[in-house]
PDB file of C-alpha atoms in Angstrom:
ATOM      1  CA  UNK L   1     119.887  80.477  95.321  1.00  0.00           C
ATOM      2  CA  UNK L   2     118.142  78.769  97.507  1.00  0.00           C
ATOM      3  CA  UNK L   3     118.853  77.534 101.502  1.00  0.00           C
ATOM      4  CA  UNK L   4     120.289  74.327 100.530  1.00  0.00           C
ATOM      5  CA  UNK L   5     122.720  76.261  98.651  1.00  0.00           C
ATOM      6  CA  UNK L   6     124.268  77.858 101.021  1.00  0.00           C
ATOM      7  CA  UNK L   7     125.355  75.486 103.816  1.00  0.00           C
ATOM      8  CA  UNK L   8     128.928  76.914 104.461  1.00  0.00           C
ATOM      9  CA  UNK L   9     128.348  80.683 103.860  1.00  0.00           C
ATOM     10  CA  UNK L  10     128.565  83.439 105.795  1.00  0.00           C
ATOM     11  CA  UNK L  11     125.336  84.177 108.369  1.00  0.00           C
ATOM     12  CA  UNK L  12     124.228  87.172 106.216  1.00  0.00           C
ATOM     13  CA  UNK L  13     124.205  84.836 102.966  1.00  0.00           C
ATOM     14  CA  UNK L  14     122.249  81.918 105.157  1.00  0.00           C
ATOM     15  CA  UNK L  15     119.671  84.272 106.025  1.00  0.00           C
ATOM     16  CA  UNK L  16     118.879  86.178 102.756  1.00  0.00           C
ATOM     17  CA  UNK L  17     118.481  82.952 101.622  1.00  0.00           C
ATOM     18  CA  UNK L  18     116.476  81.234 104.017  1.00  0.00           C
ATOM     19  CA  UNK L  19     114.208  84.707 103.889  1.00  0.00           C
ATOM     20  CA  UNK L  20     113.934  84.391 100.347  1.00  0.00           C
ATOM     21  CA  UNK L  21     112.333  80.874  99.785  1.00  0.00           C
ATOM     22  CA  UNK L  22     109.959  81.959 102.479  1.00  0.00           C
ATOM     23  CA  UNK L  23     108.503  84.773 100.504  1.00  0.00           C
ATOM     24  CA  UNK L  24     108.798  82.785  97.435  1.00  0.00           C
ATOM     25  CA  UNK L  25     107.079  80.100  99.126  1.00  0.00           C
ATOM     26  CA  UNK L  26     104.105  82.072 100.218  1.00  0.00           C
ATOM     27  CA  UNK L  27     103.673  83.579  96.893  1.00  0.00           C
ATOM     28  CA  UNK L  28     103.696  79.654  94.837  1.00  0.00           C
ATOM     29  CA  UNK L  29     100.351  79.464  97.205  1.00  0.00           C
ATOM     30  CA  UNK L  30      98.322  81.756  95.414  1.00  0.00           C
ATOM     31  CA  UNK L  31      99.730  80.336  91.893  1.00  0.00           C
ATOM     32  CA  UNK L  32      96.951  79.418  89.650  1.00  0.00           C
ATOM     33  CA  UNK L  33      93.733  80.083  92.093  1.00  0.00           C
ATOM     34  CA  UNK L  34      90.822  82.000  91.040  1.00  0.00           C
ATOM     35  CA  UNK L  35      90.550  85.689  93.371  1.00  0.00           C
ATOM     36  CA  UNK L  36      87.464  83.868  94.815  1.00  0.00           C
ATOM     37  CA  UNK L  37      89.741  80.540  96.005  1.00  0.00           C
ATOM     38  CA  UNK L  38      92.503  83.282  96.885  1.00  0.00           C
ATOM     39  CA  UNK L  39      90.028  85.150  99.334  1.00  0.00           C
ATOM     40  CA  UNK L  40      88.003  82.300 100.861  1.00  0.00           C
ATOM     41  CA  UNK L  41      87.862  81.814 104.817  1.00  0.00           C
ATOM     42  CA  UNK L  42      88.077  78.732 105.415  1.00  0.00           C
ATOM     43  CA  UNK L  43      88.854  79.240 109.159  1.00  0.00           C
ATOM     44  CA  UNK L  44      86.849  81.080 111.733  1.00  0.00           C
ATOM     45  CA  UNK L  45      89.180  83.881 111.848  1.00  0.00           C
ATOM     46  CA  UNK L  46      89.860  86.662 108.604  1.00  0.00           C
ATOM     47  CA  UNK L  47      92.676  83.893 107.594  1.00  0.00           C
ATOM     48  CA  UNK L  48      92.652  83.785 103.843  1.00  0.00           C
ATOM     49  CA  UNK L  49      95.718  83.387 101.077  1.00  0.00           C
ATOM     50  CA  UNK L  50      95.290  86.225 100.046  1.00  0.00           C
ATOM     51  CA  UNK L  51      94.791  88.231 103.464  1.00  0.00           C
ATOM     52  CA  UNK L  52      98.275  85.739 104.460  1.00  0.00           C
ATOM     53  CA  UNK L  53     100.436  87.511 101.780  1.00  0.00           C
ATOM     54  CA  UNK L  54      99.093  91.216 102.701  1.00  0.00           C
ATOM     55  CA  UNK L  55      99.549  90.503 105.936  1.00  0.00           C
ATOM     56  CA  UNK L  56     103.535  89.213 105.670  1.00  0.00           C
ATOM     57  CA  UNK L  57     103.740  92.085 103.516  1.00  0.00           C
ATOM     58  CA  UNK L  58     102.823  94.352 106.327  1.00  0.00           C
ATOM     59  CA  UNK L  59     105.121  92.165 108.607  1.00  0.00           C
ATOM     60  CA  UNK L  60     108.179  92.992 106.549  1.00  0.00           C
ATOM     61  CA  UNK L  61     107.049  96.534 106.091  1.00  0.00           C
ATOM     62  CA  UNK L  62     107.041  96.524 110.315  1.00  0.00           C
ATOM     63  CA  UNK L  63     110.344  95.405 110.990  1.00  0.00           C
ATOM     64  CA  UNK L  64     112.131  96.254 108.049  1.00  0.00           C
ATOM     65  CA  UNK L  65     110.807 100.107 107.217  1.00  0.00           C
ATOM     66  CA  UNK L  66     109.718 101.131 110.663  1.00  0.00           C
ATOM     67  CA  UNK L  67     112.109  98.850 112.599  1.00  0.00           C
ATOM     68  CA  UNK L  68     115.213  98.923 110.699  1.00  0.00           C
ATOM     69  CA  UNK L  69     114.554 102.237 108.639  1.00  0.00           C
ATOM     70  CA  UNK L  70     112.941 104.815 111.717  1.00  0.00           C
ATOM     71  CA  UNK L  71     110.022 105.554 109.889  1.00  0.00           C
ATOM     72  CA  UNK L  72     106.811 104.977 111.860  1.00  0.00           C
ATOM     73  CA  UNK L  73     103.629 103.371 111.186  1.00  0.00           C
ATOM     74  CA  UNK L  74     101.706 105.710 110.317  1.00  0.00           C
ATOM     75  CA  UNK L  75     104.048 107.382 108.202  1.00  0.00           C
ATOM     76  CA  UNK L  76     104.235 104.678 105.900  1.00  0.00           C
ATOM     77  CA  UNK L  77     100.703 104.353 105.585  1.00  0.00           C
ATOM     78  CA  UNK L  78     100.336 101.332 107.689  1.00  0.00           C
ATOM     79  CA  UNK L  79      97.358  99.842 110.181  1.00  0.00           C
ATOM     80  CA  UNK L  80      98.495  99.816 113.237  1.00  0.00           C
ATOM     81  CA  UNK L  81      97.846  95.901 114.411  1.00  0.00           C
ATOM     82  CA  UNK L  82      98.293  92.808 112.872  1.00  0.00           C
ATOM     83  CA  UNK L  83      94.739  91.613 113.272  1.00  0.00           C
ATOM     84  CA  UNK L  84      94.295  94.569 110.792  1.00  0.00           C
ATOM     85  CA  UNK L  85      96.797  93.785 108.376  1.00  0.00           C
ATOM     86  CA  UNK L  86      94.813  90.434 107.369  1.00  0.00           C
ATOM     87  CA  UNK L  87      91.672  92.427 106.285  1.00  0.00           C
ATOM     88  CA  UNK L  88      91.140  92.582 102.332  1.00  0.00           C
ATOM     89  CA  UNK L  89      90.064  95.821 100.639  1.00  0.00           C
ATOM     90  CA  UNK L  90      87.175  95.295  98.259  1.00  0.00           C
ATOM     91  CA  UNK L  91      89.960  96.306  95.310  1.00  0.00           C
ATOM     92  CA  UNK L  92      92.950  93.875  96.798  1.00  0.00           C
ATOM     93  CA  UNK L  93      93.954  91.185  94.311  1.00  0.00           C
ATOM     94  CA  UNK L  94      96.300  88.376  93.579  1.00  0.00           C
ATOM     95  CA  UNK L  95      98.025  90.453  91.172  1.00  0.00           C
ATOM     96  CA  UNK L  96      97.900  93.407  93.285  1.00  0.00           C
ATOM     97  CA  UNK L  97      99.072  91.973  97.301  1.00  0.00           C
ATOM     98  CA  UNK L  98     101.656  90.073  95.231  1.00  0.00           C
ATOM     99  CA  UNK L  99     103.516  92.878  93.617  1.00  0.00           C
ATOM    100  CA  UNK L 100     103.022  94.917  97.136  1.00  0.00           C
ATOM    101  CA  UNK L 101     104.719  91.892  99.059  1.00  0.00           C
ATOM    102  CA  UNK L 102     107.586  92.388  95.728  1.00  0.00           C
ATOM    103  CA  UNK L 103     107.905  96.158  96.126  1.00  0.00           C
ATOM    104  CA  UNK L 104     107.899  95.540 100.086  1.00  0.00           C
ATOM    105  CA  UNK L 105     110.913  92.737 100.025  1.00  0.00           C
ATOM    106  CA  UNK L 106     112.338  94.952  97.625  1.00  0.00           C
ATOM    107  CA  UNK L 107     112.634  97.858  99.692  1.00  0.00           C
ATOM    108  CA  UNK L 108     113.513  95.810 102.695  1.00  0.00           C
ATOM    109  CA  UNK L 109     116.586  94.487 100.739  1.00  0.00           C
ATOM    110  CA  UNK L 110     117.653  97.896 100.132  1.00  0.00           C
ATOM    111  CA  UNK L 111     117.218  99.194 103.848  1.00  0.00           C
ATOM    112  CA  UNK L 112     119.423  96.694 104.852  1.00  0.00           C
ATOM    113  CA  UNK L 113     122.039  96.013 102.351  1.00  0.00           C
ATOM    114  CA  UNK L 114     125.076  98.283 104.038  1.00  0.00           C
ATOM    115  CA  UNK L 115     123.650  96.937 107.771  1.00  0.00           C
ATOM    116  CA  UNK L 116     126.029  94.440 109.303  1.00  0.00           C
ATOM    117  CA  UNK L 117     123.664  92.089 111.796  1.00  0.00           C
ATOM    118  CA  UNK L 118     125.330  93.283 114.859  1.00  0.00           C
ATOM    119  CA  UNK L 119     123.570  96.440 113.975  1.00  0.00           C
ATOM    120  CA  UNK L 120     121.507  97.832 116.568  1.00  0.00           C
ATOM    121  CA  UNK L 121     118.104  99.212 115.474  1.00  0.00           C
ATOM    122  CA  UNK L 122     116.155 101.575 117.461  1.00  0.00           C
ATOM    123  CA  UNK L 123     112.444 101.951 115.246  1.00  0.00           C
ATOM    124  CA  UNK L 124     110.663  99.747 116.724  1.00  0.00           C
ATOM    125  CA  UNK L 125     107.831 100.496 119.578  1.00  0.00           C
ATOM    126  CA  UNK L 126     109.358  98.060 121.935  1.00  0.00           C
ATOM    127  CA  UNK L 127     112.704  98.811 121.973  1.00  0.00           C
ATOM    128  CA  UNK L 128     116.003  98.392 120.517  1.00  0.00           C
ATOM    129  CA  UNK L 129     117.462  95.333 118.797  1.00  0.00           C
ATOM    130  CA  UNK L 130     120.085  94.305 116.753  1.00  0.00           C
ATOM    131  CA  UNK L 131     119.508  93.237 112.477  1.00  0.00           C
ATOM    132  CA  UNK L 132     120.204  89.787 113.215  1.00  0.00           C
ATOM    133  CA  UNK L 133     117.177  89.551 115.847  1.00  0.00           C
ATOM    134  CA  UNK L 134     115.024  91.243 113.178  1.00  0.00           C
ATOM    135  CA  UNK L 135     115.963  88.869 110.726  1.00  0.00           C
ATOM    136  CA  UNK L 136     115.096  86.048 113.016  1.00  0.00           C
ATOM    137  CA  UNK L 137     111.471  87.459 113.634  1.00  0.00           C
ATOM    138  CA  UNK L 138     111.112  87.680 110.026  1.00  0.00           C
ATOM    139  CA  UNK L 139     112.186  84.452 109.474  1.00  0.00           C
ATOM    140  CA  UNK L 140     109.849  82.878 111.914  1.00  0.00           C
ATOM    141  CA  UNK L 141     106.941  84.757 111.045  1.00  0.00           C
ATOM    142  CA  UNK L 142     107.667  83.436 107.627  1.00  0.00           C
ATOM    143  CA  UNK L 143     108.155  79.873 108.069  1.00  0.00           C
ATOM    144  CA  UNK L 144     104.748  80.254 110.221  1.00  0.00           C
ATOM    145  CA  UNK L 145     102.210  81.604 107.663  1.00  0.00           C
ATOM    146  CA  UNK L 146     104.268  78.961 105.383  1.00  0.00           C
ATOM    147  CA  UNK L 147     102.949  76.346 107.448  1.00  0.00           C
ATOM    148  CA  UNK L 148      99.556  78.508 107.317  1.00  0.00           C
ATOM    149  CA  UNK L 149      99.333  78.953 103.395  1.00  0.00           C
ATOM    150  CA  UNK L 150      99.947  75.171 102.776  1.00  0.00           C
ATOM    151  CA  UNK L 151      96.732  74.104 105.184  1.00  0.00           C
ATOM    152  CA  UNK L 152      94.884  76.431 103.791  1.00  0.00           C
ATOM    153  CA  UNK L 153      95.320  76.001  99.851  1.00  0.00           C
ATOM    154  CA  UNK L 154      95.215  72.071 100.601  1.00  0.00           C
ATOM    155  CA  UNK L 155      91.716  73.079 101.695  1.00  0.00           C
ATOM    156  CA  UNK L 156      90.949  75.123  98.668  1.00  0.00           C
ATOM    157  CA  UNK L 157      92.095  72.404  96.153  1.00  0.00           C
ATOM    158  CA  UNK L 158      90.112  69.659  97.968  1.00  0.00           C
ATOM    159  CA  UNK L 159      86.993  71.436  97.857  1.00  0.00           C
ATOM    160  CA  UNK L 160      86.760  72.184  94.236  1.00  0.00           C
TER     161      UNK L 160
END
């Protein structure tokens, strides 16, 4: 179901939708690239495909886990900035980032499934907020490494 679907739902539906093609979206970016396409800079920063899905992965993990669920940073095994989250581990691959970003949305489904938006959530380092805020964030960061992926693997398939 995607966002078109949807027009005259309820918020909640509207937003797990619009979330949804998001991820999706980021994930068709990688489809069919070699691990060396998948992990090339092409810009002066650590920006890569593949270092865009671990990082959105983290991203969720942030406002969904530690956010929504009260469980902090570093006990859920995460860096601590998102300049760090970008950075590739010499084992990282396609297959690998992809099913963490599908274990992560998975798991960020389930911490929010009884939550009504109104919610207010107290995990997160700068303070309180309520669901509907978080889903927001998410949303935009989303829609902004979108935008991000699509440059970039226009790059790849141009070059090769």
């Amino acid at each position: 179901m995607g966002s078109f679907d949807v027009p005259l739902d309820d918020e909640r539906t509207q937003l797990d939708a619009f979330v949804k093609e998001y991820r999706s979206a980021l994930e068709v970016t990688l489809d069919g690239l070699t691990e060396e396409q998948a992990r090339r800079r092409l810009v002066s920063s650590a920006t890569t495909l593949l270092g865009l899905l671990k990082h959105v992965t983290w991203m969720q993990r942030v406002w969904f886990e530690e956010c929504v669920g009260g469980t902090s940073r570093r006990e859920l095994g995460l860096v601590q900035s998102p300049d760090e989250s970008f950075r590739l581990a010499d084992d990282d691959t396609v297959a690998s980032v992809t099913a963490a970003h599908r274990e992560a949305c998975a798991t960020a489904r389930a911490v929010v499934a009884d939550l009504p938006l109104d919610t207010v959530v107290t995990g997160h380092r700068a303070g309180p907020r309520t669901l509907r805020w978080v889903y927001l964030q998410v949303l935009r960061e989303l829609a902004h490494h979108c935008g991000h992926a699509d440059i970039l693997r226009e790059q790849l398939l141009a070059a090769d």
